[in-house]
Coordinates of C-alpha atoms and ligand atoms in Angstrom, one line a residue:
M1 CA -120.7 48.8 220.6
S2 CA -119.4 50.2 223.9
I3 CA -121.3 50.6 227.1
T4 CA -120.8 54.1 228.5
G5 CA -122.7 54.0 231.8
I6 CA -126.0 53.5 233.6
D7 CA -128.8 55.2 231.7
S8 CA -131.9 54.1 233.6
I9 CA -132.9 51.9 236.5
T10 CA -136.3 50.6 237.5
Y11 CA -137.3 49.5 240.9
G12 CA -140.3 47.3 241.7
V13 CA -141.5 48.3 245.2
E14 CA -144.0 47.6 247.8
D15 CA -144.9 51.2 248.6
V16 CA -144.7 53.5 245.6
E17 CA -145.6 56.7 247.5
L18 CA -143.0 56.2 250.1
C19 CA -140.3 55.6 247.5
R20 CA -141.4 58.7 245.6
R21 CA -141.0 60.7 248.8
F22 CA -137.6 59.2 249.3
F23 CA -136.2 60.0 245.9
G24 CA -137.7 63.5 246.1
D25 CA -135.8 64.1 249.3
W26 CA -132.8 62.4 247.8
G27 CA -132.6 65.2 245.3
L28 CA -133.8 63.7 242.1
T29 CA -136.1 65.7 239.8
P30 CA -139.6 64.4 239.2
K31 CA -140.3 63.7 235.5
G32 CA -143.8 62.4 235.0
E33 CA -144.1 59.4 237.2
D34 CA -140.4 58.9 237.2
F35 CA -137.3 60.8 238.4
E36 CA -134.1 61.9 236.8
T37 CA -130.6 63.0 237.8
L38 CA -129.1 66.2 236.6
N39 CA -127.6 64.6 233.5
G40 CA -130.9 62.8 232.6
G41 CA -130.3 59.4 234.1
E42 CA -133.6 57.9 234.9
V43 CA -134.9 56.3 238.1
K44 CA -138.3 54.6 237.7
I45 CA -140.5 53.4 240.5
R46 CA -143.2 50.7 239.8
R47 CA -145.4 48.6 242.0
K48 CA -143.6 45.3 242.4
D49 CA -146.5 43.4 240.9
D50 CA -146.7 45.6 237.9
P51 CA -147.1 43.2 235.0
R52 CA -144.8 45.3 232.8
L53 CA -141.8 44.5 235.0
P54 CA -139.4 41.6 234.3
P55 CA -139.0 39.0 237.0
A56 CA -137.3 39.9 240.3
M57 CA -134.0 38.5 241.4
E58 CA -135.0 38.6 245.1
P59 CA -138.2 39.0 247.1
G60 CA -139.5 42.4 248.2
S61 CA -138.7 45.8 246.9
T62 CA -135.7 45.6 244.6
L63 CA -134.1 46.6 241.3
R64 CA -135.9 45.0 238.4
E65 CA -134.2 46.4 235.3
V66 CA -131.0 48.3 234.4
V67 CA -130.7 50.1 231.1
W68 CA -127.0 50.5 230.1
G69 CA -126.3 53.5 227.8
T70 CA -124.2 52.8 224.8
D71 CA -122.3 54.9 222.3
G72 CA -124.3 53.7 219.3
A73 CA -126.1 50.6 218.2
A74 CA -128.7 48.9 220.3
M75 CA -128.1 45.4 221.7
A76 CA -130.6 42.7 222.5
P77 CA -131.9 42.7 226.0
C78 CA -130.6 39.9 228.3
T79 CA -130.6 38.7 231.8
D80 CA -127.4 38.5 233.8
P81 CA -126.4 35.4 235.8
N82 CA -128.0 37.0 238.9
G83 CA -131.4 37.1 237.1
L84 CA -131.3 40.9 236.7
S85 CA -132.8 42.1 233.4
L86 CA -130.6 44.3 231.3
S87 CA -131.3 46.3 228.2
F88 CA -129.3 48.7 226.1
R89 CA -129.8 51.9 224.2
K90 CA -127.9 54.8 222.8
S91 CA -127.4 56.9 225.9
V92 CA -129.9 59.7 226.4
K93 CA -127.9 61.3 229.2
R94 CA -127.0 64.9 228.7
S95 CA -123.6 66.3 229.0
I96 CA -124.0 69.1 231.5
D97 CA -121.8 71.7 233.1
A98 CA -122.1 70.4 236.7
R99 CA -118.8 71.3 238.3
G100 CA -117.8 70.3 241.8
V101 CA -115.9 72.8 243.8
P102 CA -112.2 71.8 244.2
A103 CA -110.5 71.4 247.6
N104 CA -107.4 73.4 248.3
V105 CA -104.6 71.0 248.9
W106 CA -101.0 71.6 250.0
G107 CA -99.1 72.7 246.9
R108 CA -102.2 73.3 244.8
N109 CA -104.7 75.9 245.6
A110 CA -107.4 75.2 243.0
R111 CA -110.0 77.4 244.9
I112 CA -108.9 81.0 245.1
D113 CA -111.1 83.8 246.4
Q114 CA -113.9 81.3 246.5
P115 CA -115.4 79.8 249.7
A116 CA -116.3 76.1 249.6
P117 CA -120.1 75.6 249.5
V118 CA -122.5 74.4 252.1
Y119 CA -125.2 72.5 250.2
P120 CA -128.7 72.6 251.8
R121 CA -129.4 69.3 250.0
A122 CA -127.9 67.2 247.2
E123 CA -128.8 67.2 243.5
P124 CA -127.2 64.0 242.2
V125 CA -125.5 64.3 238.9
E126 CA -125.9 60.7 237.8
V127 CA -126.6 57.1 238.7
G128 CA -122.9 56.2 239.1
H129 CA -122.8 52.5 240.0
L130 CA -124.6 49.5 241.3
V131 CA -123.6 47.0 243.9
L132 CA -125.1 43.5 243.6
F133 CA -125.0 40.6 246.0
T134 CA -124.5 37.3 244.2
D135 CA -124.0 33.6 244.9
R136 CA -122.2 33.1 241.5
L137 CA -119.3 35.5 241.5
A138 CA -117.2 33.9 238.8
Q139 CA -120.2 33.6 236.4
M140 CA -121.0 37.3 237.0
E141 CA -117.5 38.4 236.3
R142 CA -117.3 36.3 233.1
F143 CA -120.7 37.6 231.9
Y144 CA -119.9 41.3 232.4
V145 CA -116.3 41.0 231.1
E146 CA -116.7 38.6 228.2
R147 CA -120.2 39.4 227.0
L148 CA -120.5 43.1 227.8
G149 CA -116.9 44.2 227.6
F150 CA -116.4 45.5 231.2
L151 CA -112.9 45.7 232.7
V152 CA -111.8 44.6 236.1
S153 CA -110.6 47.6 238.2
D154 CA -109.9 45.7 241.4
R155 CA -110.8 42.3 243.1
Y156 CA -111.3 40.7 246.4
P157 CA -110.4 37.3 245.1
G158 CA -113.3 34.9 245.6
R159 CA -115.4 37.6 247.3
G160 CA -115.9 40.6 245.0
V161 CA -115.0 42.3 241.8
F162 CA -115.1 46.0 240.9
L163 CA -115.9 46.4 237.2
R164 CA -116.0 49.5 234.9
C165 CA -117.6 49.7 231.5
T166 CA -115.2 52.2 229.9
P167 CA -111.4 51.9 229.8
E168 CA -111.1 55.5 231.1
G169 CA -113.4 56.8 233.8
G170 CA -114.7 56.3 237.3
H171 CA -113.2 53.4 239.2
H172 CA -116.4 51.2 239.0
D173 CA -119.8 51.1 237.5
L174 CA -120.6 47.8 239.1
F175 CA -119.3 45.9 242.1
V176 CA -120.4 42.3 242.6
L177 CA -120.1 40.9 246.1
Q178 CA -120.4 37.3 247.3
T179 CA -120.5 36.6 251.0
P180 CA -121.0 33.1 252.4
A181 CA -124.7 33.8 252.8
S182 CA -125.4 36.0 249.9
K183 CA -128.1 35.4 247.3
P184 CA -128.7 37.5 244.2
G185 CA -129.9 40.9 245.2
V186 CA -129.2 44.6 245.4
N187 CA -126.8 45.9 248.0
H188 CA -126.9 49.6 246.8
V189 CA -127.3 52.1 244.1
A190 CA -124.8 54.9 244.1
F191 CA -125.5 58.5 243.0
A192 CA -122.6 60.7 242.1
V193 CA -122.7 64.2 243.5
R194 CA -120.4 67.1 242.6
D195 CA -118.0 67.2 245.5
I196 CA -117.5 66.1 249.1
Y197 CA -119.3 69.1 250.4
E198 CA -122.5 67.8 248.6
V199 CA -122.0 64.3 250.1
F200 CA -122.2 66.0 253.5
G201 CA -125.1 68.4 252.6
G202 CA -127.1 65.7 251.0
G203 CA -126.7 63.2 253.9
L204 CA -127.6 65.9 256.4
H205 CA -130.7 66.8 254.5
V206 CA -132.1 63.3 254.1
S207 CA -131.4 62.8 257.8
R208 CA -133.5 65.9 258.6
Q209 CA -136.2 64.5 256.5
G210 CA -136.3 61.4 258.7
W211 CA -134.6 58.8 256.6
T212 CA -132.2 56.4 258.3
T213 CA -128.5 56.4 257.6
E214 CA -126.9 52.9 257.5
I215 CA -123.3 54.2 257.6
G216 CA -121.8 57.5 256.6
P217 CA -120.2 59.8 256.1
G218 CA -117.1 57.8 255.6
R219 CA -114.3 57.1 253.1
H220 CA -113.5 54.1 251.0
P221 CA -109.8 53.2 250.6
V222 CA -110.8 51.3 247.5
S223 CA -111.9 53.9 245.0
S224 CA -110.9 56.7 247.5
A225 CA -114.5 58.0 247.5
F226 CA -116.3 59.8 250.3
F227 CA -119.6 58.1 250.9
W228 CA -122.9 58.3 252.8
Y229 CA -125.3 55.3 252.7
V230 CA -129.0 55.6 253.5
K231 CA -131.6 52.9 253.8
C232 CA -133.7 53.0 250.6
P233 CA -137.4 51.9 250.7
A234 CA -137.0 50.9 247.0
G235 CA -134.5 48.2 248.0
G236 CA -131.0 48.0 249.5
L237 CA -129.3 51.3 250.2
A238 CA -128.8 54.5 248.3
E239 CA -125.3 56.1 248.4
Y240 CA -124.1 59.6 247.8
Y241 CA -120.4 59.6 246.7
A242 CA -117.8 62.0 245.5
D243 CA -114.0 62.1 244.8
E244 CA -113.9 58.6 243.2
D245 CA -110.6 57.5 241.6
Y246 CA -110.5 58.2 237.9
V247 CA -108.7 55.4 236.1
T248 CA -107.3 54.8 232.6
P249 CA -105.9 51.8 230.7
A250 CA -102.7 52.3 232.7
W251 CA -104.5 51.3 235.9
K252 CA -103.4 48.0 237.3
P253 CA -106.1 45.9 239.0
R254 CA -105.2 45.1 242.5
E255 CA -106.0 41.9 244.5
L256 CA -107.3 43.1 247.9
T257 CA -108.3 41.4 251.1
P258 CA -111.9 42.0 252.2
S259 CA -111.7 43.7 255.6
P260 CA -113.5 46.5 257.5
E261 CA -110.3 48.6 256.9
N262 CA -110.6 48.1 253.1
F263 CA -114.3 48.9 253.2
A264 CA -113.9 52.1 255.1
E265 CA -110.8 54.0 256.3
W266 CA -113.3 55.7 258.7
A267 CA -117.1 55.9 258.8
I268 CA -119.9 56.9 261.2
T269 CA -122.4 54.1 261.8
G270 CA -125.9 55.5 262.0
G271 CA -124.8 58.8 260.5
I272 CA -125.1 62.4 261.8
D273 CA -128.2 64.0 263.2
G274 CA -129.3 66.5 260.5
H275 CA -130.5 69.1 263.1
T276 CA -127.7 69.1 265.6
R277 CA -125.0 68.1 263.1
R278 CA -123.5 65.8 265.7
Q279 CA -123.1 62.0 265.6
A280 CA -126.5 60.5 265.7
S281 CA -125.6 57.4 267.7
G282 CA -123.5 57.2 270.8
P283 CA -123.9 58.6 274.4
A284 CA -123.9 62.3 273.4
A285 CA -127.0 61.8 271.2
E286 CA -129.1 61.3 274.3
T287 CA -128.0 64.5 276.1
G288 CA -129.4 67.2 273.9
T289 CA -127.6 70.0 272.1
A290 CA -126.1 71.7 275.2
G291 CA -124.6 68.4 276.4
R292 CA -123.1 67.8 273.0
A293 CA -121.7 71.3 272.8
S294 CA -119.9 70.8 276.1
R295 CA -118.0 67.8 274.6
T296 CA -116.4 69.8 271.8
Ligands
FE2_301 FE1 -120.9 52.3 246.3

Protein backbone atom coordinates (compact mmCIF):
# COMPACT_ATOMS: atom_id res chain seq x y z
CA MET A 1 0.00 0.00 0.00
CA SER A 2 1.22 3.48 -0.77
CA ILE A 3 -0.04 6.70 0.65
CA THR A 4 -0.64 9.24 -2.07
CA GLY A 5 -1.65 12.41 -0.20
CA ILE A 6 -4.06 14.05 2.21
CA ASP A 7 -7.64 13.05 1.43
CA SER A 8 -9.54 14.62 4.29
CA ILE A 9 -8.96 16.61 7.45
CA THR A 10 -11.33 17.18 10.35
CA TYR A 11 -11.13 20.07 12.75
CA GLY A 12 -12.78 20.19 16.18
CA VAL A 13 -13.55 23.84 16.85
CA GLU A 14 -15.03 26.22 19.37
CA ASP A 15 -17.04 28.31 16.87
CA VAL A 16 -18.40 26.29 13.96
CA GLU A 17 -20.11 29.22 12.22
CA LEU A 18 -16.98 31.37 12.32
CA CYS A 19 -14.94 28.53 10.82
CA ARG A 20 -17.51 27.95 8.08
CA ARG A 21 -17.30 31.61 7.15
CA PHE A 22 -13.51 31.41 7.13
CA PHE A 23 -13.31 28.40 4.82
CA GLY A 24 -15.95 29.90 2.52
CA ASP A 25 -13.85 33.06 2.21
CA TRP A 26 -10.74 30.88 1.87
CA GLY A 27 -12.26 29.57 -1.36
CA LEU A 28 -13.38 26.05 -0.49
CA THR A 29 -16.65 24.74 -1.89
CA PRO A 30 -19.41 23.89 0.59
CA LYS A 31 -20.52 20.25 0.37
CA GLY A 32 -23.28 19.46 2.85
CA GLU A 33 -21.92 20.47 6.23
CA ASP A 34 -18.33 20.08 4.96
CA PHE A 35 -16.07 21.75 2.40
CA GLU A 36 -13.99 20.47 -0.43
CA THR A 37 -11.08 21.62 -2.54
CA LEU A 38 -11.22 21.60 -6.34
CA ASN A 39 -9.88 18.04 -6.47
CA GLY A 40 -12.32 16.70 -3.87
CA GLY A 41 -10.09 16.90 -0.79
CA GLU A 42 -12.34 17.29 2.24
CA VAL A 43 -12.24 19.78 5.08
CA LYS A 44 -14.67 18.94 7.89
CA ILE A 45 -15.61 21.24 10.74
CA ARG A 46 -17.13 19.82 13.93
CA ARG A 47 -17.76 21.19 17.37
CA LYS A 48 -14.78 20.31 19.52
CA ASP A 49 -16.98 18.42 21.97
CA ASP A 50 -18.65 16.35 19.22
CA PRO A 51 -18.58 12.80 20.61
CA ARG A 52 -17.79 11.41 17.14
CA LEU A 53 -14.37 13.06 17.21
CA PRO A 54 -11.22 11.25 18.35
CA PRO A 55 -9.28 12.82 21.25
CA ALA A 56 -7.51 16.13 20.67
CA MET A 57 -3.71 16.43 20.75
CA GLU A 58 -3.97 19.95 22.23
CA PRO A 59 -6.58 22.16 23.92
CA GLY A 60 -8.83 24.50 21.93
CA SER A 61 -9.69 24.43 18.24
CA THR A 62 -7.39 22.07 16.37
CA LEU A 63 -7.04 19.24 13.87
CA ARG A 64 -8.66 16.07 15.15
CA GLU A 65 -8.26 13.60 12.31
CA VAL A 66 -6.34 13.21 9.07
CA VAL A 67 -7.40 10.75 6.39
CA TRP A 68 -4.50 9.84 4.11
CA GLY A 69 -5.46 8.70 0.63
CA THR A 70 -3.90 5.51 -0.67
CA ASP A 71 -3.53 3.85 -4.04
CA GLY A 72 -5.45 0.76 -2.99
CA ALA A 73 -6.03 -1.30 0.10
CA ALA A 74 -7.27 0.22 3.31
CA MET A 75 -5.13 0.18 6.43
CA ALA A 76 -6.14 0.10 10.06
CA PRO A 77 -6.61 3.50 11.69
CA CYS A 78 -3.92 4.52 14.14
CA THR A 79 -2.65 7.41 16.21
CA ASP A 80 0.70 9.07 15.56
CA PRO A 81 3.15 9.74 18.42
CA ASN A 82 1.70 13.26 18.67
CA GLY A 83 -1.73 11.82 19.48
CA LEU A 84 -3.25 12.77 16.11
CA SER A 85 -5.74 10.24 14.78
CA LEU A 86 -4.98 8.92 11.31
CA SER A 87 -7.06 6.80 9.00
CA PHE A 88 -6.57 5.59 5.47
CA ARG A 89 -8.74 4.97 2.43
CA LYS A 90 -8.46 4.59 -1.30
CA SER A 91 -8.20 8.18 -2.37
CA VAL A 92 -11.44 9.77 -3.52
CA LYS A 93 -9.69 12.84 -4.87
CA ARG A 94 -10.45 13.60 -8.50
CA SER A 95 -7.86 14.20 -11.14
CA ILE A 96 -8.84 17.57 -12.53
CA ASP A 97 -7.53 19.87 -15.19
CA ALA A 98 -6.62 22.79 -12.94
CA ARG A 99 -3.65 24.41 -14.61
CA GLY A 100 -1.64 27.26 -13.26
CA VAL A 101 -0.51 29.95 -15.62
CA PRO A 102 3.24 29.76 -16.21
CA ALA A 103 5.59 32.65 -15.64
CA ASN A 104 7.77 33.86 -18.47
CA VAL A 105 11.37 33.44 -17.45
CA TRP A 106 14.52 34.46 -19.26
CA GLY A 107 15.20 31.85 -21.91
CA ARG A 108 11.77 30.26 -21.69
CA ASN A 109 8.60 32.12 -22.56
CA ALA A 110 5.95 29.63 -21.56
CA ARG A 111 3.15 32.24 -21.69
CA ILE A 112 2.78 33.65 -25.17
CA ASP A 113 -0.02 36.00 -26.26
CA GLN A 114 -1.58 35.39 -22.86
CA PRO A 115 -1.67 37.85 -19.96
CA ALA A 116 -1.06 36.52 -16.45
CA PRO A 117 -4.28 36.46 -14.43
CA VAL A 118 -5.45 38.62 -11.55
CA TYR A 119 -7.48 36.30 -9.32
CA PRO A 120 -10.35 37.96 -7.42
CA ARG A 121 -10.06 35.16 -4.85
CA ALA A 122 -8.45 31.74 -4.52
CA GLU A 123 -9.98 28.35 -5.18
CA PRO A 124 -7.52 25.92 -3.57
CA VAL A 125 -6.80 22.80 -5.60
CA GLU A 126 -5.98 20.55 -2.67
CA VAL A 127 -4.95 20.17 0.94
CA GLY A 128 -1.25 20.00 0.18
CA HIS A 129 0.54 19.59 3.50
CA LEU A 130 0.33 19.74 7.26
CA VAL A 131 2.77 21.21 9.72
CA LEU A 132 2.71 19.86 13.26
CA PHE A 133 4.47 20.97 16.39
CA THR A 134 5.87 18.15 18.45
CA ASP A 135 7.90 17.44 21.55
CA ARG A 136 9.03 14.05 20.19
CA LEU A 137 10.61 14.71 16.83
CA ALA A 138 12.62 11.49 16.53
CA GLN A 139 9.58 9.34 17.32
CA MET A 140 7.48 11.23 14.79
CA GLU A 141 10.08 10.79 12.03
CA ARG A 142 10.42 7.09 12.79
CA PHE A 143 6.66 6.58 12.79
CA TYR A 144 6.03 8.31 9.49
CA VAL A 145 9.09 6.79 7.75
CA GLU A 146 9.11 3.26 9.12
CA ARG A 147 5.41 2.62 9.64
CA LEU A 148 3.82 4.73 6.88
CA GLY A 149 6.62 4.71 4.31
CA PHE A 150 7.24 8.45 4.07
CA LEU A 151 10.56 9.77 2.75
CA VAL A 152 12.68 12.53 4.23
CA SER A 153 13.01 15.48 1.84
CA ASP A 154 15.05 17.78 4.11
CA ARG A 155 15.93 18.14 7.77
CA TYR A 156 16.72 20.70 10.37
CA PRO A 157 18.65 18.21 12.54
CA GLY A 158 17.07 18.01 15.99
CA ARG A 159 14.51 20.67 15.06
CA GLY A 160 12.39 19.58 12.13
CA VAL A 161 11.86 17.14 9.31
CA PHE A 162 10.18 17.62 5.92
CA LEU A 163 8.48 14.40 4.84
CA ARG A 164 6.80 13.36 1.62
CA CYS A 165 4.54 10.38 1.10
CA THR A 166 5.46 9.63 -2.51
CA PRO A 167 8.95 9.24 -3.99
CA GLU A 168 8.07 11.70 -6.74
CA GLY A 169 5.93 14.76 -6.11
CA GLY A 170 5.76 17.93 -4.07
CA HIS A 171 8.60 18.64 -1.63
CA HIS A 172 6.60 17.81 1.51
CA ASP A 173 3.23 16.52 2.66
CA LEU A 174 4.15 16.89 6.31
CA PHE A 175 6.62 19.00 8.22
CA VAL A 176 7.18 18.20 11.88
CA LEU A 177 8.73 20.93 14.00
CA GLN A 178 10.15 20.78 17.50
CA THR A 179 11.02 24.00 19.27
CA PRO A 180 12.28 24.09 22.87
CA ALA A 181 8.77 24.98 24.08
CA SER A 182 6.64 23.05 21.60
CA LYS A 183 3.93 20.60 22.54
CA PRO A 184 1.98 18.43 20.09
CA GLY A 185 -0.29 20.66 18.04
CA VAL A 186 -1.08 22.10 14.64
CA ASN A 187 1.12 24.84 13.23
CA HIS A 188 -0.67 25.10 9.88
CA VAL A 189 -2.56 23.40 7.12
CA ALA A 190 -1.44 24.37 3.62
CA PHE A 191 -3.66 24.62 0.57
CA ALA A 192 -2.11 24.40 -2.88
CA VAL A 193 -3.27 26.97 -5.38
CA ARG A 194 -2.57 27.02 -9.08
CA ASP A 195 0.16 29.62 -9.40
CA ILE A 196 1.77 32.54 -7.62
CA TYR A 197 -0.85 34.91 -8.97
CA GLU A 198 -3.49 32.95 -7.05
CA VAL A 199 -1.44 33.13 -3.82
CA PHE A 200 -1.58 36.91 -4.09
CA GLY A 201 -5.24 37.10 -5.17
CA GLY A 202 -6.33 34.72 -2.43
CA GLY A 203 -4.41 36.51 0.29
CA LEU A 204 -5.78 39.88 -0.77
CA HIS A 205 -9.33 38.53 -0.81
CA VAL A 206 -9.23 37.03 2.68
CA SER A 207 -7.68 40.28 3.91
CA ARG A 208 -10.59 42.24 2.41
CA GLN A 209 -12.95 39.85 4.21
CA GLY A 210 -11.39 40.87 7.51
CA TRP A 211 -9.20 37.84 8.30
CA THR A 212 -5.78 38.46 9.80
CA THR A 213 -2.56 37.65 8.00
CA GLU A 214 0.16 36.21 10.19
CA ILE A 215 2.87 36.55 7.56
CA GLY A 216 2.77 36.77 3.79
CA PRO A 217 3.19 37.04 0.99
CA GLY A 218 6.68 35.67 1.16
CA ARG A 219 8.93 32.96 -0.20
CA HIS A 220 10.42 29.89 1.44
CA PRO A 221 13.97 29.04 0.38
CA VAL A 222 13.26 25.44 1.54
CA SER A 223 10.73 24.10 -1.00
CA SER A 224 11.01 27.36 -3.02
CA ALA A 225 7.27 28.02 -2.57
CA PHE A 226 5.56 31.38 -2.42
CA PHE A 227 3.33 31.53 0.65
CA TRP A 228 0.69 33.53 2.50
CA TYR A 229 -0.30 32.51 6.07
CA VAL A 230 -3.59 33.60 7.64
CA LYS A 231 -4.78 33.01 11.20
CA CYS A 232 -7.34 30.20 11.05
CA PRO A 233 -10.19 30.09 13.59
CA ALA A 234 -10.20 26.27 13.28
CA GLY A 235 -6.67 26.05 14.69
CA GLY A 236 -3.18 27.27 13.80
CA LEU A 237 -2.74 28.98 10.46
CA ALA A 238 -3.99 28.33 6.96
CA GLU A 239 -1.50 28.74 4.12
CA TYR A 240 -1.85 29.37 0.42
CA TYR A 241 1.20 28.21 -1.51
CA ALA A 242 2.38 27.73 -5.08
CA ASP A 243 5.54 26.94 -7.03
CA GLU A 244 6.71 24.25 -4.62
CA ASP A 245 9.76 22.18 -5.60
CA TYR A 246 8.87 18.95 -7.36
CA VAL A 247 11.25 16.20 -6.31
CA THR A 248 12.06 12.66 -7.45
CA PRO A 249 14.06 9.74 -6.02
CA ALA A 250 17.15 11.61 -7.28
CA TRP A 251 16.55 14.36 -4.71
CA LYS A 252 19.19 14.37 -1.96
CA PRO A 253 17.86 15.36 1.48
CA ARG A 254 19.70 18.34 2.90
CA GLU A 255 20.64 19.14 6.47
CA LEU A 256 19.73 22.75 7.06
CA THR A 257 20.11 25.20 9.91
CA PRO A 258 16.91 26.65 11.30
CA SER A 259 17.03 30.41 10.80
CA PRO A 260 14.78 33.26 9.76
CA GLU A 261 16.61 33.25 6.40
CA ASN A 262 15.79 29.58 5.80
CA PHE A 263 12.15 30.11 6.78
CA ALA A 264 11.70 33.05 4.45
CA GLU A 265 13.92 34.69 1.87
CA TRP A 266 11.50 37.60 2.23
CA ALA A 267 8.04 38.03 3.74
CA ILE A 268 5.62 40.70 4.87
CA THR A 269 4.63 40.39 8.52
CA GLY A 270 0.95 41.26 8.91
CA GLY A 271 0.32 41.05 5.17
CA ILE A 272 -1.07 43.48 2.65
CA ASP A 273 -4.20 45.58 3.04
CA GLY A 274 -6.70 44.03 0.62
CA HIS A 275 -8.29 47.39 -0.24
CA THR A 276 -5.25 49.59 -0.74
CA ARG A 277 -2.95 46.75 -1.82
CA ARG A 278 -0.20 48.29 0.28
CA GLN A 279 1.66 46.85 3.22
CA ALA A 280 -0.83 46.51 6.08
CA SER A 281 1.66 47.27 8.85
CA GLY A 282 4.23 50.03 9.04
CA PRO A 283 4.02 53.83 9.07
CA ALA A 284 2.36 54.20 5.65
CA ALA A 285 -0.65 52.16 6.76
CA GLU A 286 -1.73 54.99 9.04
CA THR A 287 -1.65 57.75 6.46
CA GLY A 288 -4.39 56.77 4.03
CA THR A 289 -4.22 55.94 0.34
CA ALA A 290 -2.94 59.35 -0.77
CA GLY A 291 -0.09 59.20 1.71
CA ARG A 292 0.86 55.77 0.52
CA ALA A 293 0.69 56.76 -3.12
CA SER A 294 3.18 59.57 -2.47
CA ARG A 295 5.68 56.99 -1.26
CA THR A 296 5.83 55.03 -4.50
FE1 LIG B 1 3.54 25.24 4.73
